[in-house]
Coordinates of C-alpha atoms in Angstrom, one line a residue:
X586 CA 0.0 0.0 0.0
X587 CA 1.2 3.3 -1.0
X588 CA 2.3 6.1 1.5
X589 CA -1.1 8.8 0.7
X590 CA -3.8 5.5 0.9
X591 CA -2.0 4.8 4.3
X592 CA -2.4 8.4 5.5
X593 CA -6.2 7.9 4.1
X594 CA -7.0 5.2 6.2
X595 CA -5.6 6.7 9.5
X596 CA -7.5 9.9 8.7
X597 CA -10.8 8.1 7.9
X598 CA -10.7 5.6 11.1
X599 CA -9.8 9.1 13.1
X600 CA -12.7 10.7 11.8
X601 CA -15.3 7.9 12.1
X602 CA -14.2 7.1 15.7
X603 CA -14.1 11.1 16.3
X604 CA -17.5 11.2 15.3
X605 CA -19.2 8.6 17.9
X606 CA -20.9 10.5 20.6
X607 CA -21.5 13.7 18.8
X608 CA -24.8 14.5 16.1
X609 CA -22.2 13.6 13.3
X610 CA -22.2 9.6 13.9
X611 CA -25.4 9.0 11.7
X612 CA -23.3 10.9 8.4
X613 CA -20.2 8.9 9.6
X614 CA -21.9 5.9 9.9
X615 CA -23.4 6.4 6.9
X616 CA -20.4 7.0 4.8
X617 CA -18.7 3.9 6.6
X618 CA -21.5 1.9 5.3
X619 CA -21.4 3.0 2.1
X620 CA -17.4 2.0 2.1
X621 CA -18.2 -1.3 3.4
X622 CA -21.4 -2.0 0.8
X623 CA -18.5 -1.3 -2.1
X624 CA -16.4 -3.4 -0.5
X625 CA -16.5 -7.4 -0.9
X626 CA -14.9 -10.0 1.2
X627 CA -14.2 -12.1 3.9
X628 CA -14.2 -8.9 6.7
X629 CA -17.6 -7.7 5.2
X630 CA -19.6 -8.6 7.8
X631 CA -17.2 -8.5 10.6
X632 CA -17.0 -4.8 10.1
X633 CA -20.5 -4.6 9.7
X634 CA -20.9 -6.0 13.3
X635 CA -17.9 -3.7 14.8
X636 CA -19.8 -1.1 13.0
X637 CA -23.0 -1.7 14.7
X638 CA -21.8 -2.4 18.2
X639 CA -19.9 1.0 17.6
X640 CA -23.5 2.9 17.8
X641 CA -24.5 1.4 20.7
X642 CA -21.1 1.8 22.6
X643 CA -20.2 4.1 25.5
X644 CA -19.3 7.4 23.8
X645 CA -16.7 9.5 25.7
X646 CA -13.0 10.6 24.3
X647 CA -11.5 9.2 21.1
X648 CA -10.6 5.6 21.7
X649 CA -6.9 5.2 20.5
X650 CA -7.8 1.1 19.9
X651 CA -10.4 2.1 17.9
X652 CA -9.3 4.1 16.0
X653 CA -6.0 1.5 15.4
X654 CA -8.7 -1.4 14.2
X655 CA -10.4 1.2 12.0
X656 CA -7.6 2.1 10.6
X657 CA -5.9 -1.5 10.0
X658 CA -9.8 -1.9 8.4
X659 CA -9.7 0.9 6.0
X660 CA -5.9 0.1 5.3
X661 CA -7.1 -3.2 4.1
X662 CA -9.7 -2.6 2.1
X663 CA -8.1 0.3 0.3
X664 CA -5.0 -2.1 -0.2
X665 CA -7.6 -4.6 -1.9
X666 CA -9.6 -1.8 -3.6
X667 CA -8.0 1.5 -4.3
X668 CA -11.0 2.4 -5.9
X669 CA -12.9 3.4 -2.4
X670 CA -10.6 5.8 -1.7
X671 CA -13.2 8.3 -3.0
X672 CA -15.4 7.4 -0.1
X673 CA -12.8 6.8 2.4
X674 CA -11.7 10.8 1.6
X675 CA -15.2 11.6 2.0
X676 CA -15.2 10.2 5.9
X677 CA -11.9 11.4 6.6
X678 CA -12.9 15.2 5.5
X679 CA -16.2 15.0 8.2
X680 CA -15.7 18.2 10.3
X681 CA -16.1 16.8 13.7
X682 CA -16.6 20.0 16.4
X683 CA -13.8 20.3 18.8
X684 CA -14.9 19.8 22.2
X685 CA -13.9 22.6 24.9
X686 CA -11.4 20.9 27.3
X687 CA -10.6 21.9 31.1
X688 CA -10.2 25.8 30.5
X689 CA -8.6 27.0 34.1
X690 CA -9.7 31.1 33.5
X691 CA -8.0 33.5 36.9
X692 CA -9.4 37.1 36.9
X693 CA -8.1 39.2 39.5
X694 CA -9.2 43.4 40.0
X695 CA -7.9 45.4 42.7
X696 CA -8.9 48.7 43.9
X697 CA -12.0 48.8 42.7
X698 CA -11.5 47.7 38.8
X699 CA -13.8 45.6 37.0
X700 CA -13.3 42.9 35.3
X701 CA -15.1 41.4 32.3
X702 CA -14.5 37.8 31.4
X703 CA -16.3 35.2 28.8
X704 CA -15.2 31.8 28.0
X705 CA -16.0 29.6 24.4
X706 CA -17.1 32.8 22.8
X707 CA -17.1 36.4 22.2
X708 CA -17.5 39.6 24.3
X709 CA -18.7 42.5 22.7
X710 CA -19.2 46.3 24.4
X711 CA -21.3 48.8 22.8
X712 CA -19.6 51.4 24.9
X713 CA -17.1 51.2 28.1
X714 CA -17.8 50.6 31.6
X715 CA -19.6 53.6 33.5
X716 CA -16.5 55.1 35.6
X717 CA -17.0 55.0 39.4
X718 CA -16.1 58.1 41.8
X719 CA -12.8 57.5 43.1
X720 CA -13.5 56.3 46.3
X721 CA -16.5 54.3 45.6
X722 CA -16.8 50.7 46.5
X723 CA -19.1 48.0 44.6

């Protein structure tokens, strides 16, 4: 197997195991299926079962061992059929949304300053904070 159909595989099995647990398992399941009805052979319906049992799996993080037997999958029938690459290129280019990790935010204001603070978006002002008297507390 060539060098680019390797990197295909990895990048499809990364996607489709990326997508479980988020709303874009049904497309990636859906594009996996349509790799697997193009492709004929003896791991046909073992991936077929591996696929379904991946649907009703515990979602969470990305599995690394999944994504391994994916990939070792896809490598194979690519190897056998260079032909689904097509559809292979079509899982591996799913957009999966990045999920926030831990974000650890510190704000700290002394004599009497404000601070303004939004996390996993944007803050917008349509004018400044109203200035305080010196002297005046919250």
């Amino acid at each position: 197997m060539n060098e680019e159909l390797a990197e295909l595989a990895a990048s499809g099995a990364t996607a489709l195991v990326s997508a479980m647990g988020t709303d874009l398992w049904q497309e990636a399941k859906g594009l996996m299926i349509r790799v697997l009805g193009r492709a004929r052979g003896s791991r046909h319906n073992e991936l077929t079962v591996a696929l379904d049992r991946a649907s009703t799996a515990a979602r969470g993080a990305v599995d690394a061992r999944a994504v391994d037997y994916w990939t070792e999958a896809l490598s194979r029938l690519l190897d056998r059929d260079p032909d689904l690459a097509q559809d292979v290129m079509a899982l591996a280019s799913l957009r999966i949304p990045e999920r926030p990790g831990n974000v650890v935010q510190l704000i700290s204001a002394t004599d009497s300053a404000e601070a303004f603070a939004v996390q996993y978006g944007s803050q917008h002002f349509a004018s400044g904070p109203k200035s305080r008297e010196r002297g005046e507390r919250p």
